[in-house]
CSV table of C-alpha atoms and ligand atoms in Angstrom, one decimal:
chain,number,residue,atom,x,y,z
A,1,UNK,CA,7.5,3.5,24.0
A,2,UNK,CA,5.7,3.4,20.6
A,3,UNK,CA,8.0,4.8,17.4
A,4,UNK,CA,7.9,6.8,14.9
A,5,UNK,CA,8.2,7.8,11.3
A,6,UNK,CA,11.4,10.0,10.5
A,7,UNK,CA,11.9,9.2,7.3
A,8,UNK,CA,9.9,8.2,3.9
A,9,UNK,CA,10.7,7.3,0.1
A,10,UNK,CA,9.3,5.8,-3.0
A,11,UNK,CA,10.3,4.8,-6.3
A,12,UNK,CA,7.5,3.8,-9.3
A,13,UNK,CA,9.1,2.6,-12.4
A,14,UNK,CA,9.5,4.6,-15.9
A,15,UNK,CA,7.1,3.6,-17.9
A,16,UNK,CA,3.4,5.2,-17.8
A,17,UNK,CA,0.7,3.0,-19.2
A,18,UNK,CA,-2.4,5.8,-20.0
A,19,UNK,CA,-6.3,4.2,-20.0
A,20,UNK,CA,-6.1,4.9,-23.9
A,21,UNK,CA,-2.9,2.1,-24.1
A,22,UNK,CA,-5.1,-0.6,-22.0
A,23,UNK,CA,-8.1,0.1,-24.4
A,24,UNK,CA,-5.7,-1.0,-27.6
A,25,UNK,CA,-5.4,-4.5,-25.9
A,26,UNK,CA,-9.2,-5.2,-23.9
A,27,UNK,CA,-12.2,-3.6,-24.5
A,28,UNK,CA,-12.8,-0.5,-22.4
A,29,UNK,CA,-12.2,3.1,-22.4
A,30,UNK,CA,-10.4,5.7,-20.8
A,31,UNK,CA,-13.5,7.0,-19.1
A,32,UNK,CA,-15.2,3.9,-17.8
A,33,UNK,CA,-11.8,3.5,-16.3
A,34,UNK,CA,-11.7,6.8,-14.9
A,35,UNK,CA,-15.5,7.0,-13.9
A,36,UNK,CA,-15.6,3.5,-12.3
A,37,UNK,CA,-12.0,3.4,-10.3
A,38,UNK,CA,-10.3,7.0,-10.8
A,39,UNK,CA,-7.2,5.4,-12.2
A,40,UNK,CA,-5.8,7.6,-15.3
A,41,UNK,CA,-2.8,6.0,-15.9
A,42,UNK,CA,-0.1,3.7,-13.8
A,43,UNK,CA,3.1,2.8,-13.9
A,44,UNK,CA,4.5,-0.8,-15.1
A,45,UNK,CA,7.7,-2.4,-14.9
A,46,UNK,CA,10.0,-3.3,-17.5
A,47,UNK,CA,13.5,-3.4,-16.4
A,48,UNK,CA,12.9,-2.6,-12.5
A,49,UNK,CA,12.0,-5.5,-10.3
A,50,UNK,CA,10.3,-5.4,-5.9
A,51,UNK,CA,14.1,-5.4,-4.9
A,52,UNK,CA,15.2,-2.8,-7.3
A,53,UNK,CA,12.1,-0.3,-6.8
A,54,UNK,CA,12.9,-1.4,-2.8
A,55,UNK,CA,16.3,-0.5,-2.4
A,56,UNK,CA,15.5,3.1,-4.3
A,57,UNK,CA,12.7,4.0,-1.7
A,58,UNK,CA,14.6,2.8,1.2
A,59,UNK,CA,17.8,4.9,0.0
A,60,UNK,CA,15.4,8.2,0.1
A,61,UNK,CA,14.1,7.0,3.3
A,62,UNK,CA,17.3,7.1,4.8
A,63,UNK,CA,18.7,10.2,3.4
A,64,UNK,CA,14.7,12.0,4.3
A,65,UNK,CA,15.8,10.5,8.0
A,66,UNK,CA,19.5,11.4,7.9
A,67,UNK,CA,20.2,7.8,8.8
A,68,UNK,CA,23.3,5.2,7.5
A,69,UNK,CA,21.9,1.5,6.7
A,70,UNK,CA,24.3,0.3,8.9
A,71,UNK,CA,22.5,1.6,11.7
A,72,UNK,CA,18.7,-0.1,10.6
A,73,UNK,CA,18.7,-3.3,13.2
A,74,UNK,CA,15.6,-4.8,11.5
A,75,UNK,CA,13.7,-4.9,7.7
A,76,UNK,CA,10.4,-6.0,7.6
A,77,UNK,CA,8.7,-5.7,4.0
A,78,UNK,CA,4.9,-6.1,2.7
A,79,UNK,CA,4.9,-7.9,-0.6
A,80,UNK,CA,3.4,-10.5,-2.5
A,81,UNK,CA,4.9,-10.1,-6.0
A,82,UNK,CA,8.8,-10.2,-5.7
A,83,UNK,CA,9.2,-12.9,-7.7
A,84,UNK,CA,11.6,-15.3,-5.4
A,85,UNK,CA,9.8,-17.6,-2.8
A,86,UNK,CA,13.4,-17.2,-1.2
A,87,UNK,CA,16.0,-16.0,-0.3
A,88,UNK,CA,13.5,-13.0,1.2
A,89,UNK,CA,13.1,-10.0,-0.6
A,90,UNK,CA,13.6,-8.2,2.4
A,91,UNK,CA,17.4,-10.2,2.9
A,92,UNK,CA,18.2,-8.5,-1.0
A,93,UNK,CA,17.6,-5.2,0.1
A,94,UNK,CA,19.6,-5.9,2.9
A,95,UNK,CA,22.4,-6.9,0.8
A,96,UNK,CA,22.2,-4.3,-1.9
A,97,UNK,CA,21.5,-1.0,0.5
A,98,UNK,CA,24.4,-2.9,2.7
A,99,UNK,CA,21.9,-2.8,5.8
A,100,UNK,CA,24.7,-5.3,7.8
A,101,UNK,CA,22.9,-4.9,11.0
A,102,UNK,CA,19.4,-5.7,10.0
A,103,UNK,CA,17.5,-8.7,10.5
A,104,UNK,CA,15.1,-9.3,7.6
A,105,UNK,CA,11.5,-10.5,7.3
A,106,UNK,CA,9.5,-10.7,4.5
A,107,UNK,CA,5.6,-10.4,5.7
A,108,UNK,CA,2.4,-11.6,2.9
A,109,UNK,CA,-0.6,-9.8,3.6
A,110,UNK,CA,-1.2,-8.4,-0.2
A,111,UNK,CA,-2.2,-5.0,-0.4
A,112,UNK,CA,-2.6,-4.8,3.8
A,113,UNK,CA,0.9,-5.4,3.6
A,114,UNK,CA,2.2,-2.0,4.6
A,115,UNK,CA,-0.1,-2.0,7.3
A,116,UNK,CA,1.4,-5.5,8.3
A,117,UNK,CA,4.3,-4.3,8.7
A,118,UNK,CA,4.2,-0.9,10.2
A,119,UNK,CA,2.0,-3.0,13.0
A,120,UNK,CA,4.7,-5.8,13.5
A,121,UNK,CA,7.3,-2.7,13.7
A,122,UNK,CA,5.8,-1.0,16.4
A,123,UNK,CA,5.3,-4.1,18.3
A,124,UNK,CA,9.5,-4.4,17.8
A,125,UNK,CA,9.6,-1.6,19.3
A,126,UNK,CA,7.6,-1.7,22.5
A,127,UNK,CA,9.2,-4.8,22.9
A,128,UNK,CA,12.7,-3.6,22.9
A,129,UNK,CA,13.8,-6.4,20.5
A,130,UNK,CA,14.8,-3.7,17.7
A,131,UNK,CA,15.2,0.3,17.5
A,132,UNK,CA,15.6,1.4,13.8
A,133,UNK,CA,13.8,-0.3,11.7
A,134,UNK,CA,13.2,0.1,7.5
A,135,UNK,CA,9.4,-0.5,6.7
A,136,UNK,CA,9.0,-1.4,2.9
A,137,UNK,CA,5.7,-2.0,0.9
A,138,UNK,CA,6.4,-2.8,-2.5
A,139,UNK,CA,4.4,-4.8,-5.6
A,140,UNK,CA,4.6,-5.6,-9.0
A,141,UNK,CA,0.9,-6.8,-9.7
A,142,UNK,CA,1.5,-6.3,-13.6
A,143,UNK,CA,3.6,-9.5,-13.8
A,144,UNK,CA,0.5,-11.5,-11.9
A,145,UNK,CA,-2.1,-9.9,-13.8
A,146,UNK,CA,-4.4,-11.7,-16.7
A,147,UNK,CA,-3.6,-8.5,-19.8
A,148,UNK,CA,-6.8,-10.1,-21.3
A,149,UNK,CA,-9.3,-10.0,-17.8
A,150,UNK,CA,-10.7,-5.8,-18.2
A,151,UNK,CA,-11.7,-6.6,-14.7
A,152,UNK,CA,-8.5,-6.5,-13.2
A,153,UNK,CA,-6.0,-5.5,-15.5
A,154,UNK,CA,-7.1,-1.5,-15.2
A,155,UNK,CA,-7.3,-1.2,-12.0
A,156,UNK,CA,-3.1,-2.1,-10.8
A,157,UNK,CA,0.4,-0.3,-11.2
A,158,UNK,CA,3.7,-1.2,-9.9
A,159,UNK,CA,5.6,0.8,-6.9
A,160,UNK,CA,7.2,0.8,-4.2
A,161,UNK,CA,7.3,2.8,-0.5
A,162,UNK,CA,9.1,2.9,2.6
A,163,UNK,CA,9.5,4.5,6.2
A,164,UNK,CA,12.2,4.5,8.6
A,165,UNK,CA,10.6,3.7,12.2
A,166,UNK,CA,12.3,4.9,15.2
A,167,UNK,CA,11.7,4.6,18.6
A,168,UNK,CA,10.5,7.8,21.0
A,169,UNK,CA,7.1,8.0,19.3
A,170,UNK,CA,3.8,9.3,20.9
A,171,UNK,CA,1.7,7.4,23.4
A,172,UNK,CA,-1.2,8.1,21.3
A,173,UNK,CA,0.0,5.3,18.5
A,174,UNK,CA,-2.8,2.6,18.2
A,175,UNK,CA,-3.4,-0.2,15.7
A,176,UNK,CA,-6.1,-2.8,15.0
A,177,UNK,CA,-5.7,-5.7,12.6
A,178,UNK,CA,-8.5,-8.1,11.3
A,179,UNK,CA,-8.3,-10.9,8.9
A,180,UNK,CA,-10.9,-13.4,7.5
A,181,UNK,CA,-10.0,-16.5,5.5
A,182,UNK,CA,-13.3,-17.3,5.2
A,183,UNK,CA,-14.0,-15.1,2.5
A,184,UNK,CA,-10.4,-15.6,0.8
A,185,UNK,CA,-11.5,-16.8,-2.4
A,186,UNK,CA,-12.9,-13.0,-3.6
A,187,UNK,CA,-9.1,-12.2,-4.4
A,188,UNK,CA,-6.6,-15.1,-5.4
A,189,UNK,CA,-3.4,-15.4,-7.1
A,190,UNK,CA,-1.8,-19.3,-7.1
A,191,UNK,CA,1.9,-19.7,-7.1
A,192,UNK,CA,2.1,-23.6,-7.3
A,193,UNK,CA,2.5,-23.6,-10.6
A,194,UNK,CA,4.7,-21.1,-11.6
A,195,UNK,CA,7.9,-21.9,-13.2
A,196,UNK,CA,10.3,-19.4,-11.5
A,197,UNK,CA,10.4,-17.1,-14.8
A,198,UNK,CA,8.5,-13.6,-15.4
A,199,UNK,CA,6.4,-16.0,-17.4
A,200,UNK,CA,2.9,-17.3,-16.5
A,201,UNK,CA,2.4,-20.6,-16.8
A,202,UNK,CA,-1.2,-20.2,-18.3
A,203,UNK,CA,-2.9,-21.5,-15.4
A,204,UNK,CA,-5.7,-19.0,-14.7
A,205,UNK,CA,-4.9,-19.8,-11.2
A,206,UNK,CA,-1.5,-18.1,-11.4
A,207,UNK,CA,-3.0,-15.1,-12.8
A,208,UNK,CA,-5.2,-12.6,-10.1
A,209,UNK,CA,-8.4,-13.4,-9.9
A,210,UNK,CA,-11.1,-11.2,-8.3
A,211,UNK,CA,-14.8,-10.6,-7.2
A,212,UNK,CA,-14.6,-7.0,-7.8
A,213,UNK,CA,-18.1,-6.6,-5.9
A,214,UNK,CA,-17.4,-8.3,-3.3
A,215,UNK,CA,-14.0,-7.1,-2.7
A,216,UNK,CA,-15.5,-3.5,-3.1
A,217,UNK,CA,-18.5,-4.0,-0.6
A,218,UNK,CA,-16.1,-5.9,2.0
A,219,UNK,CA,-13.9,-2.6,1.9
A,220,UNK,CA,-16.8,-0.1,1.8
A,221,UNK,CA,-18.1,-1.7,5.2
A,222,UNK,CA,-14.8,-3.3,6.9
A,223,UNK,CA,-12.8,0.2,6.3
A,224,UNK,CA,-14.9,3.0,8.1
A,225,UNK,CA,-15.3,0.2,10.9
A,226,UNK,CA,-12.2,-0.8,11.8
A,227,UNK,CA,-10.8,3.2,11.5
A,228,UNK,CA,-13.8,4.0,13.9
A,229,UNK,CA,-12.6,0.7,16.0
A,230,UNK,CA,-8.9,2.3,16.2
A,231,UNK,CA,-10.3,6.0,17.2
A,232,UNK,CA,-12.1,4.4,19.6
A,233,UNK,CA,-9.4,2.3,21.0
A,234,UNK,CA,-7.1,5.3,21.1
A,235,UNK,CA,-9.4,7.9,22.9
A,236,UNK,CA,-10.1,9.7,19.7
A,237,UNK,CA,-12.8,10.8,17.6
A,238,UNK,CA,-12.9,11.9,13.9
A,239,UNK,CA,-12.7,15.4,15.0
A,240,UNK,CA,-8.7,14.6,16.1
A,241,UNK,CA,-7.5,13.4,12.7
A,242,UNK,CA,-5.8,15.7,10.3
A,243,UNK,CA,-5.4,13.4,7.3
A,244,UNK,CA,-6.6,9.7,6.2
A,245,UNK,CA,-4.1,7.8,4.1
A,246,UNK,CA,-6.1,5.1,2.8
A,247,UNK,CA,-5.0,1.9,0.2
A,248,UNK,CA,-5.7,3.1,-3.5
A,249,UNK,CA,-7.8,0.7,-4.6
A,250,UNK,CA,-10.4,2.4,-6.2
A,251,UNK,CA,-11.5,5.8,-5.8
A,252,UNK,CA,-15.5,5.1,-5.0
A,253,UNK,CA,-14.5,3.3,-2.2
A,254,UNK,CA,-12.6,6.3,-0.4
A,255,UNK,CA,-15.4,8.3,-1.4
A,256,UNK,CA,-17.5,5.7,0.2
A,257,UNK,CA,-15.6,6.3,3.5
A,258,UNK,CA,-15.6,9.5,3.7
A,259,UNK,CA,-19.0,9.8,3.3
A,260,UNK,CA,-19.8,6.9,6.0
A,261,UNK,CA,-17.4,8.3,7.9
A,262,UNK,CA,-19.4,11.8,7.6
A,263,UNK,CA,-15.9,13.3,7.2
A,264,UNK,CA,-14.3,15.8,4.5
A,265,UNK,CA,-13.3,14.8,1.5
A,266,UNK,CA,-10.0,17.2,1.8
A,267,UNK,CA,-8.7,15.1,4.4
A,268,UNK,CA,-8.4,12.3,2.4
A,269,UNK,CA,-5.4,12.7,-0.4
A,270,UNK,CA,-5.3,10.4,-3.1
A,271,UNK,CA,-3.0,9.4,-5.9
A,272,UNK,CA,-4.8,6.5,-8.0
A,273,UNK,CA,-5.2,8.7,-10.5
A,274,UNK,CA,-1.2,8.5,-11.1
A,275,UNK,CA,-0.1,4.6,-9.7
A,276,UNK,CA,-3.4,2.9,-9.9
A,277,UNK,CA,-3.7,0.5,-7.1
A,278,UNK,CA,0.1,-0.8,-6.4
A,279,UNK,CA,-1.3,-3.2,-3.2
A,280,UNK,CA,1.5,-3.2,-0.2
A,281,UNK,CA,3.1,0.3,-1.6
A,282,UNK,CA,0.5,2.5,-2.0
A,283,UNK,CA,0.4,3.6,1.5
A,284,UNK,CA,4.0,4.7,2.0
A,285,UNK,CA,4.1,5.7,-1.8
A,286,UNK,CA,1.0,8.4,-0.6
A,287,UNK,CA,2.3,9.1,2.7
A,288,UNK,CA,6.2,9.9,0.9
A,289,UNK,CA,4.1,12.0,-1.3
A,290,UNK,CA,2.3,14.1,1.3
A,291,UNK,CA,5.5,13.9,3.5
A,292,UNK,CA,7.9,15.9,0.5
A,293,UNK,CA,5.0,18.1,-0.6
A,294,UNK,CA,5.4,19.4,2.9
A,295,UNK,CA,1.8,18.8,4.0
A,296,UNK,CA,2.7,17.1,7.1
A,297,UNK,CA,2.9,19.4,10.5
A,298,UNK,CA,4.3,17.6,13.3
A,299,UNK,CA,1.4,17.3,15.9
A,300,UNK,CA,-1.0,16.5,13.1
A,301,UNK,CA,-3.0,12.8,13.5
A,302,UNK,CA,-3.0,10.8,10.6
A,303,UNK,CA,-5.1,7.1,9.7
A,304,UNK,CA,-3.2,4.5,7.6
A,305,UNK,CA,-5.3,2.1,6.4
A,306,UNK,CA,-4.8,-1.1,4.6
A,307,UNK,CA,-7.4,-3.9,3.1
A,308,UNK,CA,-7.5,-6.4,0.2
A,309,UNK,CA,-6.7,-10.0,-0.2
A,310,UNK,CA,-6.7,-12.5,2.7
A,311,UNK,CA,-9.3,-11.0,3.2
A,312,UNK,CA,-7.2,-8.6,5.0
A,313,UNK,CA,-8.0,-5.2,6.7
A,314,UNK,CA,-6.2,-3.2,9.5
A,315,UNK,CA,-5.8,0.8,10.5
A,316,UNK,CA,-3.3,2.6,12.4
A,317,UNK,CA,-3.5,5.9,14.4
A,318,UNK,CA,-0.3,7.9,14.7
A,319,UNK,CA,1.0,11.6,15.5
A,320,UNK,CA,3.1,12.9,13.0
A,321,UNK,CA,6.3,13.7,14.8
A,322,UNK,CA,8.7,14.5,12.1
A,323,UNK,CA,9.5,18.5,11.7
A,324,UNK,CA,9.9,19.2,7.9
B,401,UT7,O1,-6.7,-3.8,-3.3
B,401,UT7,C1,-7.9,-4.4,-3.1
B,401,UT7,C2,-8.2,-5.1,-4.4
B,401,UT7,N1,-9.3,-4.8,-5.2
B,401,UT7,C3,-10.3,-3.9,-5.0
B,401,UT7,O2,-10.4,-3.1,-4.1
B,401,UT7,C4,-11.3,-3.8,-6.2
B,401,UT7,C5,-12.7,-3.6,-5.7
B,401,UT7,N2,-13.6,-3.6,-6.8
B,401,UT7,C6,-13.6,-2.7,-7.8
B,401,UT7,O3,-12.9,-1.7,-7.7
B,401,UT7,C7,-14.7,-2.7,-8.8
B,401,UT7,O4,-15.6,-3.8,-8.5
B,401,UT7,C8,-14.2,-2.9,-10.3
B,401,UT7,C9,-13.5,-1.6,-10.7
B,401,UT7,C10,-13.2,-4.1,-10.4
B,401,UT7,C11,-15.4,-3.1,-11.2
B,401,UT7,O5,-16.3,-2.0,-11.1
B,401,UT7,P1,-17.8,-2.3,-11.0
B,401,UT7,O6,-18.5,-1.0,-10.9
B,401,UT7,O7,-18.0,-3.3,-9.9
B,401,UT7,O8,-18.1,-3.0,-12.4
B,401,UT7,P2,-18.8,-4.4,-12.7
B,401,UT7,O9,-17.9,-5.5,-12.6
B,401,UT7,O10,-20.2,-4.4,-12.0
B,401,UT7,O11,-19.2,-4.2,-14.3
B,401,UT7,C12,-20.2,-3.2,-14.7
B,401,UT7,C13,-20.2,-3.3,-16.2
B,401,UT7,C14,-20.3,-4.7,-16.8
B,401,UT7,O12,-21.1,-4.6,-18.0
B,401,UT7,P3,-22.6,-5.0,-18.0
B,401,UT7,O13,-22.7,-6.4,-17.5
B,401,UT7,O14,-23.3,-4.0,-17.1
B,401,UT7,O15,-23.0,-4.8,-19.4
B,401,UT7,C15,-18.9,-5.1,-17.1
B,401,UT7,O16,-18.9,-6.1,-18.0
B,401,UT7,O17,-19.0,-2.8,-16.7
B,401,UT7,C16,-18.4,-3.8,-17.6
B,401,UT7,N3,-16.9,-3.7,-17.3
B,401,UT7,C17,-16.2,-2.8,-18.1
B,401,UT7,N4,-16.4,-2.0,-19.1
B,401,UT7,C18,-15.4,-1.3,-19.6
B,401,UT7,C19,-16.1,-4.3,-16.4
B,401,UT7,N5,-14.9,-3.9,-16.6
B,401,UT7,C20,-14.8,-3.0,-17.6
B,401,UT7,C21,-13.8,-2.3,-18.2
B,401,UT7,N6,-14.1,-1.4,-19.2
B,401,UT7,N7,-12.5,-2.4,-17.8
């Protein structure tokens, strides 16, 4: 018995920072920005934190899914940025949404950390070992990234998403995982050095550091293969799926798999435009999106898709069950 979604939220924090802002501090402009990763604008935390941002997308989540936190039995969250090596960010959520029940695992896998988890879930649930579980990706790349580096600092926003997984989901739920530390060193951020405040130390270690090429061709040919790997393990072709909810990392490289995918381009929704790329929560943020805009039938077969640091890159197949 595989489960399923019944319930999604997200919360992004108040204040917008437009391409125009960014090109006061680093040299670029709006439309190299725009023309080289679709992101217009994002949004960057001041007073919200991962836990705070968490706790509002998993309080819609329950309410979208008509469920108490008392009845969740495990929390597993994606992220890489909450600030605390412990206690877990996933155990603070726990105690502010009062999720008594709930075991609680935090899960690093950068921005395939939605993905992480969502896998991990389902594998809960075919095992028996937990029923109703709160799925949470949720990032704050602006306090890791160097404001002076135009390579990176453009491209990332803050947010946070999250899905409520139940058991009684279709047989037709697949997912593929692939990781390769060899190549770890194209996207970096060291925390050995940090002091435990918002504050960077100065080490350009602590700061993210990235080989935007690299990164960029790893996803243009590791993402239409391992979606075409998961089809393919699940007994289904292109044809089947309804709607592709990729990581928002940059909008050439969903363009890039939709075309090597030789699929349409309407299938693929996309919100960079608005976050930027907010690593482990872009995923639920787009799928809460799609999910409240009412564009989600129950039958329809959607992709989630995940890559980026680690290297990291997985995919999972699943039949939209909810009715809306
Ligand atoms: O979640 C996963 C994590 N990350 C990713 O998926 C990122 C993947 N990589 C990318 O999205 C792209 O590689 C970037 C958006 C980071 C960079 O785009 P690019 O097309 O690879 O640009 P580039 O680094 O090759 O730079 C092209 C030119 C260079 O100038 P010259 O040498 O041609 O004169 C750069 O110095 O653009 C310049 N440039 C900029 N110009 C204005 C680089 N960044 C900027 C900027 N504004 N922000």
């Amino acid at each position: 018995m595989s489960g399923k979604i019944v319930g999604t939220g997200s919360c992004m924090p108040e204040k917008i920072v437009s391409n125009d802002d960014l090109a006061k501090i680093v040299e670029t402009n709006d439309a190299w920005i725009r023309e080289r990763t679709g992101v217009a604008r994002r949004h960057i935390s001041e007073k919200e934190t991962v836990v705070s941002m968490a706790c509002a997308a998993a309080q819609k989540a329950l309410e979208d899914a008509h469920m108490k936190a008392e009845e969740l039995d495990l929390i597993l969250m994606g992220t890489s940025s909450s600030g605390t090596i412990f206690p877990s960010a996933s155990c603070m959520v726990q105690k502010e949404i009062g999720a008594v029940h709930a075991a609680c695992v935090d899960v690093s896998a950068a921005c395939t950390g939605f993905l992480a988890v969502y896998q991990m879930g389902q594998a809960y649930i075919r095992s028996g070992m937990a029923d109703k579980i709160l799925l949470i990706g949720a990032d704050t790349l602006s306090h890791l990234v160097d404001w002076t580096d135009r390579g990176t600092c453009i491209l990332f926003g803050d947010g946070a998403g999250a899905a409520i997984l139940v058991s009684g989901g279709s047989e037709t739920a697949c997912e593929v995982m692939h990781s390769d530390g060899g190549r770890g060193q194209a996207l970096t951020c060291d925390s050995r050095h940090r002091d435990g405040s918002k504050e960077l130390s100065g080490d350009p270690a602590t700061y993210i550091r990235m080989d935007g090429k690299a990164v960029f061709q790893f996803a243009l040919s590791k993402v239409p293969e391992v979606i075409l790997e998961t089809l393919e393990k699940a007994g289904c072709t292109t044809e089947d799926i309804d709607y592709y909810v990729l990581h928002q990392a940059n909008i050439r490289i969903i363009d890039g798999v939709v075309r090597r995918l030789r699929e349409r381009p309407e299938k693929f929704p996309s919100n960079i435009e608005e976050y930027g790329n907010t690593c482990a929560a872009s995923v639920p943020i787009l799928l809460d999106e799609l999910n409240r805009a009412g564009k989600l039938k129950k039958g329809q077969k959607l992709v989630l898709s995940g890559f980026g640091a680690g290297l990291s890159w997985g995919t999972a197949l699943l039949e939209w069950q909810k009715e809306n």
